Tab-separated table of C-alpha atoms in Angstrom:
chain	number	residue	atom	x	y	z
A	1	MET	CA	-22.904	-22.079	3.592
A	2	PRO	CA	-20.600	-22.969	0.720
A	3	TYR	CA	-19.562	-26.602	0.548
A	4	GLU	CA	-16.091	-27.060	2.033
A	5	PRO	CA	-14.300	-30.109	0.686
A	6	THR	CA	-12.245	-32.167	3.108
A	7	ALA	CA	-8.483	-32.034	2.754
A	8	ALA	CA	-8.433	-35.420	1.030
A	9	GLU	CA	-11.142	-34.417	-1.411
A	10	ALA	CA	-9.371	-31.152	-2.097
A	11	ALA	CA	-6.144	-32.965	-2.857
A	12	GLU	CA	-7.993	-35.286	-5.190
A	13	SER	CA	-9.734	-32.587	-7.176
A	14	ALA	CA	-7.374	-29.604	-6.961
A	15	PRO	CA	-6.027	-28.535	-10.347
A	16	THR	CA	-2.359	-27.954	-11.108
A	17	LEU	CA	-1.153	-24.567	-12.357
A	18	PRO	CA	-2.142	-24.114	-16.018
A	19	THR	CA	0.752	-22.835	-18.112
A	20	ASP	CA	-0.190	-23.776	-21.672
A	21	ARG	CA	-1.016	-20.735	-23.804
A	22	ARG	CA	-0.778	-22.437	-27.172
A	23	SER	CA	-4.501	-22.512	-27.863
A	24	GLY	CA	-5.236	-18.850	-27.322
A	25	CYS	CA	-4.114	-15.271	-27.777
A	26	PRO	CA	-0.390	-15.048	-26.962
A	27	PHE	CA	-1.004	-12.037	-24.719
A	28	ASP	CA	-3.723	-13.621	-22.605
A	29	PRO	CA	-3.156	-15.888	-19.613
A	30	PRO	CA	-3.708	-19.586	-20.374
A	31	ALA	CA	-7.433	-20.198	-20.929
A	32	GLU	CA	-7.430	-22.848	-18.199
A	33	LEU	CA	-5.993	-20.332	-15.752
A	34	THR	CA	-8.689	-17.802	-16.584
A	35	ALA	CA	-11.253	-20.548	-15.956
A	36	LEU	CA	-9.840	-20.948	-12.434
A	37	ALA	CA	-10.180	-17.219	-11.737
A	38	ASP	CA	-13.880	-17.493	-10.876
A	39	ARG	CA	-12.836	-17.443	-7.209
A	40	PRO	CA	-10.135	-15.111	-5.840
A	41	LEU	CA	-8.367	-17.919	-4.004
A	42	ARG	CA	-8.682	-21.627	-4.635
A	43	ARG	CA	-6.921	-24.891	-3.967
A	44	LEU	CA	-3.936	-25.740	-6.157
A	45	ARG	CA	-1.979	-28.977	-6.364
A	46	TYR	CA	1.780	-28.497	-6.424
A	47	ALA	CA	4.417	-30.490	-8.286
A	48	ASP	CA	5.365	-32.467	-5.151
A	49	GLY	CA	1.745	-33.253	-4.250
A	50	HIS	CA	1.396	-30.421	-1.727
A	51	VAL	CA	-2.096	-28.968	-1.735
A	52	GLY	CA	-1.791	-25.226	-1.355
A	53	TRP	CA	-3.495	-22.255	-2.964
A	54	LEU	CA	-3.747	-20.192	-6.122
A	55	ALA	CA	-4.567	-16.478	-5.834
A	56	THR	CA	-6.111	-15.000	-8.980
A	57	GLY	CA	-8.223	-12.148	-7.587
A	58	HIS	CA	-6.524	-8.751	-7.562
A	59	ALA	CA	-7.419	-7.933	-3.949
A	60	ALA	CA	-6.410	-11.393	-2.707
A	61	ALA	CA	-3.133	-11.288	-4.642
A	62	ARG	CA	-2.347	-7.862	-3.265
A	63	ALA	CA	-3.197	-8.948	0.282
A	64	VAL	CA	-0.871	-11.953	0.113
A	65	LEU	CA	2.038	-9.978	-1.344
A	66	ALA	CA	1.658	-7.160	1.198
A	67	ASP	CA	1.489	-9.446	4.242
A	68	PRO	CA	4.792	-10.267	5.996
A	69	ARG	CA	3.164	-13.434	7.358
A	70	PHE	CA	3.693	-14.770	3.836
A	71	SER	CA	7.352	-15.621	3.441
A	72	SER	CA	9.586	-15.273	0.380
A	73	ARG	CA	12.009	-17.943	1.601
A	74	TYR	CA	12.382	-20.588	-1.089
A	75	GLU	CA	12.988	-23.423	1.364
A	76	LEU	CA	9.521	-22.906	2.855
A	77	MET	CA	7.780	-23.075	-0.520
A	78	HIS	CA	6.462	-25.788	-2.753
A	79	SER	CA	6.864	-25.294	-6.477
A	80	PRO	CA	3.694	-25.134	-8.596
A	81	ILE	CA	5.645	-26.341	-11.625
A	82	PRO	CA	7.864	-29.450	-11.775
A	83	MET	CA	11.543	-28.550	-11.489
A	84	ALA	CA	13.983	-31.206	-12.591
A	85	GLY	CA	16.428	-32.062	-9.811
A	86	LEU	CA	14.400	-30.349	-7.090
A	87	GLU	CA	11.973	-33.128	-6.196
A	88	GLU	CA	13.262	-32.994	-2.609
A	89	GLY	CA	12.313	-29.337	-2.230
A	90	LEU	CA	13.777	-25.938	-2.944
A	91	PRO	CA	17.111	-24.934	-1.389
A	92	PRO	CA	17.313	-21.678	0.592
A	93	ALA	CA	18.446	-18.464	-1.095
A	94	GLN	CA	22.171	-18.294	-1.701
A	95	THR	CA	24.134	-15.424	-0.217
A	96	GLY	CA	22.970	-12.081	-1.547
A	97	ASP	CA	19.884	-13.448	-3.346
A	98	ILE	CA	17.528	-10.866	-1.879
A	99	ILE	CA	14.487	-12.267	-3.692
A	100	GLY	CA	14.388	-15.307	-1.417
A	101	LEU	CA	14.777	-13.526	1.937
A	102	ASP	CA	12.416	-12.075	4.548
A	103	ALA	CA	12.891	-9.148	6.941
A	104	PRO	CA	15.198	-8.294	8.614
A	105	GLU	CA	17.850	-9.793	6.266
A	106	HIS	CA	15.948	-8.640	3.172
A	107	THR	CA	15.487	-5.131	4.600
A	108	ARG	CA	19.171	-4.750	5.336
A	109	TYR	CA	20.180	-5.540	1.766
A	110	ARG	CA	17.345	-3.651	0.126
A	111	ARG	CA	18.089	-0.454	2.060
A	112	LEU	CA	21.578	-0.428	0.565
A	113	LEU	CA	20.041	-0.437	-2.905
A	114	THR	CA	16.826	1.583	-2.875
A	115	GLY	CA	18.633	4.939	-2.816
A	116	ARG	CA	20.231	3.990	-6.128
A	117	PHE	CA	16.932	3.317	-7.911
A	118	THR	CA	14.776	6.285	-6.896
A	119	VAL	CA	12.364	7.992	-9.267
A	120	ARG	CA	14.671	11.007	-9.428
A	121	ARG	CA	17.871	9.072	-10.136
A	122	MET	CA	16.230	6.930	-12.798
A	123	ARG	CA	14.729	9.962	-14.542
A	124	GLN	CA	18.198	11.471	-14.660
A	125	LEU	CA	19.113	8.528	-16.895
A	126	THR	CA	16.484	9.458	-19.487
A	127	GLU	CA	18.957	11.169	-21.792
A	128	ARG	CA	21.374	8.254	-21.590
A	129	VAL	CA	18.585	5.774	-22.351
A	130	GLN	CA	17.662	7.930	-25.363
A	131	GLU	CA	21.259	7.768	-26.616
A	132	LEU	CA	21.546	4.013	-26.163
A	133	THR	CA	18.161	3.517	-27.817
A	134	ALA	CA	19.180	5.654	-30.788
A	135	GLU	CA	22.423	3.677	-31.178
A	136	CYS	CA	20.508	0.387	-31.254
A	137	LEU	CA	18.024	1.822	-33.759
A	138	ASP	CA	20.884	3.092	-35.953
A	139	ALA	CA	22.464	-0.360	-36.053
A	140	MET	CA	19.110	-1.997	-36.722
A	141	GLU	CA	18.364	0.424	-39.545
A	142	GLN	CA	21.749	-0.061	-41.182
A	143	ALA	CA	21.378	-3.841	-41.139
A	144	GLY	CA	17.729	-3.685	-42.308
A	145	PRO	CA	15.115	-3.754	-43.656
A	146	THR	CA	14.558	-6.853	-41.506
A	147	ALA	CA	15.613	-7.661	-37.962
A	148	ASP	CA	14.983	-9.861	-34.993
A	149	LEU	CA	13.652	-7.204	-32.671
A	150	VAL	CA	14.715	-9.234	-29.632
A	151	THR	CA	18.442	-9.260	-30.371
A	152	ALA	CA	18.557	-5.953	-32.280
A	153	PHE	CA	16.608	-3.824	-29.831
A	154	ALA	CA	14.705	-5.351	-26.915
A	155	GLN	CA	17.715	-7.042	-25.335
A	156	PRO	CA	20.525	-4.526	-25.934
A	157	VAL	CA	18.709	-1.381	-24.731
A	158	PRO	CA	18.136	-2.546	-21.127
A	159	ALA	CA	21.340	-4.618	-21.128
A	160	LEU	CA	23.513	-1.629	-22.052
A	161	MET	CA	21.806	0.451	-19.371
A	162	ILE	CA	22.022	-2.045	-16.498
A	163	CYS	CA	25.644	-2.822	-17.379
A	164	GLU	CA	26.522	0.861	-17.286
A	165	LEU	CA	24.646	1.367	-14.019
A	166	LEU	CA	26.237	-1.608	-12.285
A	167	GLY	CA	29.664	-1.216	-13.854
A	168	VAL	CA	29.590	-4.487	-15.777
A	169	PRO	CA	31.431	-4.357	-19.141
A	170	TYR	CA	28.792	-4.996	-21.836
A	171	ALA	CA	31.580	-6.274	-24.115
A	172	GLU	CA	31.945	-9.247	-21.760
A	173	ARG	CA	28.310	-10.247	-22.155
A	174	GLU	CA	29.173	-13.730	-23.388
A	175	ARG	CA	30.206	-14.355	-19.794
A	176	PHE	CA	26.787	-13.588	-18.314
A	177	GLN	CA	24.037	-13.396	-20.946
A	178	SER	CA	23.550	-17.098	-21.637
A	179	ARG	CA	23.943	-17.924	-17.941
A	180	VAL	CA	21.098	-15.583	-17.060
A	181	ALA	CA	19.003	-17.165	-19.814
A	182	THR	CA	19.610	-20.613	-18.302
A	183	LEU	CA	18.621	-19.410	-14.825
A	184	PHE	CA	15.222	-18.262	-16.099
A	185	ASP	CA	14.633	-21.319	-18.301
A	186	GLN	CA	12.127	-23.666	-16.703
A	187	THR	CA	13.218	-26.524	-18.950
A	188	ALA	CA	16.836	-26.379	-17.735
A	189	ASP	CA	17.611	-28.961	-15.058
A	190	GLU	CA	18.906	-28.038	-11.652
A	191	GLN	CA	22.471	-28.995	-12.454
A	192	ALA	CA	22.570	-26.716	-15.477
A	193	LYS	CA	21.030	-23.914	-13.452
A	194	GLY	CA	23.502	-24.484	-10.635
A	195	GLU	CA	26.413	-24.254	-13.041
A	196	ALA	CA	24.989	-21.122	-14.659
A	197	TYR	CA	24.473	-19.485	-11.269
A	198	THR	CA	27.941	-20.409	-10.055
A	199	GLY	CA	29.444	-19.085	-13.272
A	200	LEU	CA	27.514	-15.845	-12.975
A	201	LEU	CA	28.578	-15.399	-9.344
A	202	LEU	CA	32.215	-16.051	-10.141
A	203	TYR	CA	32.099	-13.475	-12.897
A	204	VAL	CA	30.477	-10.785	-10.736
A	205	ARG	CA	32.828	-11.602	-7.894
A	206	GLU	CA	35.811	-11.002	-10.156
A	207	LEU	CA	34.364	-7.598	-10.993
A	208	VAL	CA	33.767	-6.816	-7.319
A	209	VAL	CA	37.341	-7.670	-6.384
A	210	ALA	CA	38.625	-5.487	-9.232
A	211	LYS	CA	36.405	-2.591	-8.175
A	212	ARG	CA	37.490	-2.852	-4.571
A	213	ALA	CA	41.067	-2.414	-5.758
A	214	GLU	CA	40.230	0.257	-8.316
A	215	PRO	CA	36.788	1.831	-7.889
A	216	THR	CA	34.935	3.249	-10.890
A	217	ASP	CA	31.799	5.407	-11.008
A	218	ASP	CA	29.117	2.743	-10.738
A	219	LEU	CA	26.865	0.869	-8.341
A	220	LEU	CA	29.119	-2.146	-7.752
A	221	SER	CA	32.044	0.130	-6.892
A	222	ASP	CA	29.898	2.151	-4.509
A	223	LEU	CA	28.683	-0.996	-2.782
A	224	THR	CA	32.273	-1.998	-2.036
A	225	THR	CA	32.343	0.897	0.456
A	226	THR	CA	29.550	-0.739	2.511
A	227	ASP	CA	30.096	-3.562	4.997
A	228	LEU	CA	29.006	-6.182	2.453
A	229	THR	CA	31.384	-9.078	1.821
A	230	ASP	CA	32.580	-9.997	-1.668
A	231	GLU	CA	30.291	-13.029	-1.556
A	232	GLU	CA	27.270	-10.871	-0.672
A	233	LEU	CA	28.190	-8.342	-3.340
A	234	ALA	CA	28.530	-11.052	-5.968
A	235	GLY	CA	25.092	-12.417	-5.043
A	236	ILE	CA	23.422	-9.004	-5.086
A	237	GLY	CA	25.201	-7.992	-8.285
A	238	GLY	CA	24.155	-11.255	-9.933
A	239	VAL	CA	20.501	-10.721	-9.037
A	240	LEU	CA	20.522	-7.109	-10.242
A	241	LEU	CA	22.242	-8.045	-13.486
A	242	ALA	CA	19.877	-10.944	-14.178
A	243	ALA	CA	16.810	-8.864	-13.334
A	244	GLY	CA	18.031	-5.948	-15.442
A	245	LEU	CA	18.765	-8.119	-18.456
A	246	ASP	CA	15.721	-10.286	-18.789
A	247	THR	CA	12.670	-8.318	-17.639
A	248	THR	CA	12.427	-5.064	-19.588
A	249	ALA	CA	13.807	-6.934	-22.608
A	250	ASN	CA	10.777	-9.196	-22.605
A	251	MET	CA	8.404	-6.301	-22.073
A	252	LEU	CA	9.896	-4.421	-25.039
A	253	ALA	CA	9.675	-7.366	-27.430
A	254	LEU	CA	6.317	-8.729	-26.287
A	255	GLY	CA	4.954	-5.196	-25.978
A	256	THR	CA	5.971	-4.424	-29.566
A	257	TYR	CA	4.288	-7.648	-30.683
A	258	ALA	CA	1.145	-6.642	-28.763
A	259	LEU	CA	1.110	-3.147	-30.256
A	260	LEU	CA	1.653	-4.472	-33.790
A	261	SER	CA	-1.261	-6.817	-33.147
A	262	ASN	CA	-3.464	-3.928	-31.961
A	263	PRO	CA	-2.995	-1.314	-34.704
A	264	ASP	CA	-5.620	1.030	-33.257
A	265	GLN	CA	-3.644	1.219	-30.021
A	266	LEU	CA	-0.366	1.674	-31.851
A	267	ASP	CA	-1.946	4.510	-33.848
A	268	ALA	CA	-3.056	6.143	-30.593
A	269	LEU	CA	0.497	6.010	-29.259
A	270	ARG	CA	1.933	7.359	-32.504
A	271	ALA	CA	-0.582	10.184	-32.559
A	272	ASP	CA	0.246	11.218	-29.003
A	273	PRO	CA	3.775	10.423	-27.750
A	274	GLY	CA	2.690	12.012	-24.448
A	275	LEU	CA	0.616	8.888	-23.950
A	276	ALA	CA	3.779	6.813	-23.520
A	277	GLY	CA	3.882	6.809	-19.718
A	278	GLN	CA	0.285	5.660	-19.427
A	279	ALA	CA	0.757	3.214	-22.303
A	280	VAL	CA	3.667	1.595	-20.488
A	281	GLU	CA	1.513	1.028	-17.391
A	282	GLU	CA	-1.198	-0.579	-19.505
A	283	LEU	CA	1.315	-2.792	-21.318
A	284	LEU	CA	2.722	-3.807	-17.929
A	285	ARG	CA	-0.762	-4.746	-16.736
A	286	TYR	CA	-1.825	-6.437	-19.952
A	287	LEU	CA	1.321	-8.546	-20.294
A	288	SER	CA	2.418	-9.053	-16.635
A	289	VAL	CA	5.478	-10.997	-17.776
A	290	ALA	CA	7.006	-11.768	-14.352
A	291	ASP	CA	4.633	-14.436	-13.174
A	292	PRO	CA	3.749	-16.214	-10.932
A	293	ILE	CA	4.966	-15.155	-7.473
A	294	PRO	CA	4.921	-17.851	-4.769
A	295	ARG	CA	4.719	-17.212	-1.022
A	296	ALA	CA	4.656	-19.528	2.009
A	297	ALA	CA	2.368	-18.907	4.986
A	298	LEU	CA	4.362	-18.615	8.229
A	299	GLU	CA	1.161	-18.816	10.272
A	300	ASP	CA	-2.566	-19.240	9.699
A	301	VAL	CA	-3.797	-16.247	7.699
A	302	GLU	CA	-7.271	-15.465	6.407
A	303	VAL	CA	-7.321	-14.241	2.814
A	304	ALA	CA	-10.499	-13.515	0.846
A	305	GLY	CA	-12.549	-15.328	3.483
A	306	VAL	CA	-10.412	-18.456	3.271
A	307	LEU	CA	-8.070	-19.726	5.970
A	308	VAL	CA	-4.592	-20.388	4.602
A	309	LYS	CA	-2.805	-22.645	7.078
A	310	ALA	CA	0.768	-22.211	8.255
A	311	GLY	CA	3.117	-24.062	5.916
A	312	GLU	CA	0.889	-23.850	2.873
A	313	THR	CA	2.156	-22.257	-0.312
A	314	VAL	CA	0.136	-19.612	-2.137
A	315	THR	CA	0.931	-19.036	-5.796
A	316	VAL	CA	0.012	-15.487	-6.750
A	317	SER	CA	-0.929	-15.337	-10.413
A	318	VAL	CA	-0.037	-11.806	-11.398
A	319	GLN	CA	-1.366	-12.396	-14.907
A	320	ALA	CA	-4.758	-13.412	-13.592
A	321	ALA	CA	-4.867	-10.671	-10.945
A	322	ASP	CA	-4.091	-8.036	-13.559
A	323	ARG	CA	-7.009	-9.340	-15.623
A	324	ASP	CA	-9.440	-9.253	-12.685
A	325	PRO	CA	-12.591	-7.594	-14.096
A	326	ASP	CA	-13.491	-6.240	-10.653
A	327	LYS	CA	-10.308	-4.156	-10.743
A	328	PHE	CA	-9.881	-3.542	-14.482
A	329	PRO	CA	-13.123	-3.421	-16.514
A	330	ASP	CA	-12.952	-5.258	-19.854
A	331	PRO	CA	-9.570	-6.593	-18.730
A	332	ASP	CA	-8.662	-8.554	-21.858
A	333	ARG	CA	-8.687	-5.407	-23.969
A	334	LEU	CA	-5.388	-3.554	-24.451
A	335	ASP	CA	-6.494	0.039	-23.935
A	336	LEU	CA	-3.667	2.557	-23.681
A	337	HIS	CA	-6.104	5.228	-22.528
A	338	ARG	CA	-7.239	3.331	-19.432
A	339	SER	CA	-5.754	3.918	-16.005
A	340	ALA	CA	-3.847	0.711	-15.315
A	341	THR	CA	-2.568	2.104	-12.023
A	342	GLY	CA	-2.550	-0.511	-9.305
A	343	HIS	CA	-1.416	-3.353	-11.559
A	344	LEU	CA	0.793	-5.948	-9.911
A	345	ALA	CA	3.264	-6.402	-12.765
A	346	PHE	CA	6.089	-5.250	-10.484
A	347	GLY	CA	4.709	-7.276	-7.600
A	348	HIS	CA	3.599	-5.712	-4.343
A	349	GLY	CA	4.816	-5.575	-0.760
A	350	ALA	CA	8.346	-5.304	0.587
A	351	HIS	CA	9.778	-7.110	-2.463
A	352	GLN	CA	8.140	-4.915	-5.107
A	353	CYS	CA	10.529	-4.547	-8.041
A	354	LEU	CA	13.581	-2.530	-7.073
A	355	GLY	CA	14.268	-1.537	-10.689
A	356	GLN	CA	10.732	-0.548	-11.632
A	357	GLN	CA	11.533	3.148	-12.087
A	358	LEU	CA	14.395	2.220	-14.410
A	359	ALA	CA	12.095	-0.091	-16.352
A	360	ARG	CA	9.539	2.715	-16.695
A	361	VAL	CA	12.134	5.150	-18.039
A	362	GLU	CA	13.500	2.558	-20.481
A	363	MET	CA	10.097	1.627	-21.864
A	364	THR	CA	8.769	5.182	-21.967
A	365	VAL	CA	11.770	6.122	-24.114
A	366	ALA	CA	12.145	2.957	-26.184
A	367	PHE	CA	8.620	2.259	-27.457
A	368	PRO	CA	7.981	5.709	-28.981
A	369	ALA	CA	11.532	5.850	-30.379
A	370	LEU	CA	11.110	2.506	-32.122
A	371	PHE	CA	7.820	3.421	-33.773
A	372	ALA	CA	9.042	6.902	-34.703
A	373	ARG	CA	12.130	5.464	-36.423
A	374	PHE	CA	10.213	2.757	-38.280
A	375	PRO	CA	6.740	4.081	-39.140
A	376	THR	CA	6.047	1.014	-41.286
A	377	LEU	CA	7.310	-1.584	-38.804
A	378	ARG	CA	5.447	-4.883	-39.132
A	379	LEU	CA	5.887	-8.574	-38.386
A	380	ALA	CA	7.946	-10.436	-40.982
A	381	VAL	CA	6.209	-13.736	-40.205
A	382	PRO	CA	2.562	-14.703	-39.657
A	383	PRO	CA	1.636	-13.815	-36.041
A	384	GLU	CA	1.086	-17.459	-35.077
A	385	GLU	CA	4.703	-18.256	-36.009
A	386	VAL	CA	6.225	-15.948	-33.399
A	387	PRO	CA	7.922	-18.339	-30.926
A	388	LEU	CA	6.838	-17.778	-27.319
A	389	ARG	CA	8.802	-18.085	-24.091
A	390	ASP	CA	6.111	-20.124	-22.392
A	391	ARG	CA	8.573	-22.138	-20.323
A	392	ALA	CA	10.539	-19.280	-18.808
A	393	ASN	CA	10.183	-17.386	-15.524
A	394	ILE	CA	9.688	-14.202	-17.497
A	395	TYR	CA	7.197	-14.506	-20.346
A	396	GLY	CA	7.960	-13.057	-23.745
A	397	VAL	CA	8.937	-13.986	-27.272
A	398	ILE	CA	12.034	-15.961	-28.231
A	399	SER	CA	12.432	-13.900	-31.376
A	400	LEU	CA	10.354	-11.272	-33.157
A	401	PRO	CA	11.103	-11.082	-36.885
A	402	VAL	CA	10.154	-7.606	-38.125
A	403	THR	CA	10.523	-5.683	-41.350
A	404	TRP	CA	9.913	-2.152	-42.633
A	405	GLU	CA	9.861	-0.083	-45.832
A	406	GLN	CA	13.419	1.145	-46.119
A	407	GLU	CA	12.772	4.189	-48.306
A	408	GLU	CA	10.274	5.607	-45.837
A	409	VAL	CA	12.738	5.654	-42.978
A	410	ALA	CA	13.602	9.195	-41.998
A	411	PRO	CA	17.300	10.116	-42.407
B	1	MET	CA	-8.798	27.826	8.550
B	2	SER	CA	-9.490	25.346	5.817
B	3	ALA	CA	-12.855	23.737	5.304
B	4	PRO	CA	-13.306	20.190	6.698
B	5	GLN	CA	-13.264	18.617	3.226
B	6	ASP	CA	-9.840	20.183	2.762
B	7	SER	CA	-8.320	18.582	5.854
B	8	LEU	CA	-6.223	15.635	4.998
B	9	ARG	CA	-3.307	14.662	7.151
B	10	LEU	CA	-0.668	12.230	5.970
B	11	HIS	CA	1.709	10.132	8.018
B	12	VAL	CA	4.619	8.150	6.665
B	13	ASP	CA	6.484	5.305	8.327
B	14	ARG	CA	10.047	5.213	7.053
B	15	ASP	CA	10.699	1.950	8.889
B	16	ARG	CA	8.040	0.236	6.801
B	17	CYS	CA	8.951	2.011	3.552
B	18	ALA	CA	10.274	-0.286	0.818
B	19	GLY	CA	11.751	2.539	-1.267
B	20	ALA	CA	9.840	1.464	-4.383
B	21	GLY	CA	9.059	5.067	-5.308
B	22	MET	CA	5.359	4.615	-6.054
B	23	CYS	CA	4.464	7.680	-3.956
B	24	ALA	CA	7.051	9.958	-5.562
B	25	LEU	CA	5.908	8.722	-8.963
B	26	THR	CA	2.199	9.190	-8.243
B	27	ALA	CA	2.144	12.393	-6.184
B	28	PRO	CA	5.499	14.142	-6.670
B	29	GLU	CA	4.194	17.375	-5.110
B	30	VAL	CA	3.453	15.530	-1.882
B	31	PHE	CA	6.085	12.792	-1.594
B	32	ASP	CA	9.777	12.513	-2.294
B	33	GLN	CA	12.551	9.986	-1.683
B	34	ASP	CA	15.801	10.721	0.084
B	35	ASP	CA	18.913	10.224	-2.028
B	36	GLU	CA	20.681	8.010	0.484
B	37	GLU	CA	18.206	5.177	1.110
B	38	GLY	CA	15.407	6.134	-1.256
B	39	LEU	CA	12.905	6.157	1.601
B	40	VAL	CA	9.781	8.279	1.673
B	41	LEU	CA	9.927	11.974	2.539
B	42	LEU	CA	6.766	13.951	3.152
B	43	ARG	CA	6.808	17.295	1.356
B	44	GLN	CA	3.249	18.220	2.309
B	45	PRO	CA	1.904	16.648	5.520
B	46	THR	CA	-1.418	18.369	4.828
B	47	PRO	CA	-1.571	18.411	1.043
B	48	ARG	CA	-3.186	21.286	-0.788
B	49	PRO	CA	-6.657	20.486	-2.173
B	50	GLU	CA	-5.379	20.039	-5.721
B	51	HIS	CA	-2.907	17.373	-4.549
B	52	GLN	CA	-5.217	15.420	-2.265
B	53	ALA	CA	-6.547	12.971	-4.829
B	54	ALA	CA	-3.038	12.019	-5.923
B	55	ALA	CA	-1.935	11.740	-2.288
B	56	ARG	CA	-4.781	9.321	-1.516
B	57	LEU	CA	-3.988	7.299	-4.622
B	58	ALA	CA	-0.323	7.123	-3.636
B	59	ALA	CA	-1.242	5.956	-0.142
B	60	GLY	CA	-3.357	3.182	-1.645
B	61	LEU	CA	-0.609	2.131	-4.035
B	62	CYS	CA	2.198	2.027	-1.471
B	63	PRO	CA	3.479	-1.569	-1.570
B	64	ALA	CA	4.578	-1.463	2.055
B	65	GLY	CA	1.575	0.245	3.635
B	66	ALA	CA	3.894	2.986	4.835
B	67	ILE	CA	1.501	5.892	4.169
B	68	THR	CA	-1.585	6.522	6.277
B	69	VAL	CA	-4.272	9.065	5.538
B	70	ASN	CA	-6.292	10.733	8.266
B	71	SER	CA	-9.196	13.063	7.845
B	72	PRO	CA	-9.216	14.663	11.316
B	73	ASP	CA	-12.990	15.203	11.419
B	74	ALA	CA	-13.579	11.505	10.690
B	75	THR	CA	-11.518	10.351	13.666
B	76	ALA	CA	-12.407	13.085	16.158
B	77	SER	CA	-13.423	11.717	19.536
């Protein structure tokens, strides 16, 4: 029989969530987190002293995310990382914030959206993504031969696309871009986040009211024909905009950094553009930028042979689960030829990423286009000087200075 | 009559479906999504042999557990 510590002993000895990546490879989970992945599920001490769980095994992570007995409601969760201004606990999801809801409320909202993000509809956007990508590459080339890949390419490509899809004027991005950045910044205090969220909601609500009066051909306009209130529409629109702006953008920039750091893999992609779809899945697995995902047990549930008690929080480490050697052999190796199918980078369960098919189309177009346009693309700074977003909800790079040989660029 | 190893029967539960599109992405010959709600549609309830591996993979990947796979001979009573 394995030794079972008492609750008091567990509280005493349980580790907190490791988040510091400074000592290691920027693409790997924190070394201390990997050290905790020797068991699929283990005790974790939360910022408020709660002793809950950390899931690092792929099967355990998947089981938690798939199980409706684990709630997504913020107010039932404890935070694994300290959040300034939230020492008293997390507030419930605001109206329309579908990420923090359970069935049936979550289902009702999600069903209004899933038809808009199907595989077929997103693939129909391929040509448009190609055009937007080419425009960004043109501008980058003209301003070259150096660029910050984040602002020149990784951010605008998905931002232009989600704005067009939702019906948000990209020209007004100063009204939402920095607010979204604040929302995802773990160092921002709760007041700043509250103001950013309120500002974002007010902006989207203005758009919704305008579209109700004068519909255009976009998702927000279409949603005004449902029974959703303006407040619900503003909340949903805000979530979709935020998610569309800051997720794929980080994958594109961090993924480029990872490929430049693994020249053999980049060569493989260049040699065979047909590899792009598979390469995107492997980059998603390898980088798993949206991490971690917390859940709260609504009742006692057994996971990986351990009894999680009602009321306890489980933090699912997607990064660790996607590096589980039982699921992905030699997991720390970026290998574009492997089958990364089954990764949890988009989550799992009823909340699995709504925009994942859009993200796939964007990345499958953007990575090959970037490397085709700039065959000599390389970092303009030593790799260790690339600033990392290690205190943000979505991991990535703050900037990625790149350069290329101008004369080699194809006309 | 198909041989026993060819029998594979799929069931989908549209109430459980999360509309994530993993099935339509993984086994497009077998699964589709409706345009209205994006929920699963079964194109081949008994997939042809060449599509069975993808169908099983899709069932395993479904985030909502909305696809079940039955091999009739395994459950015969």
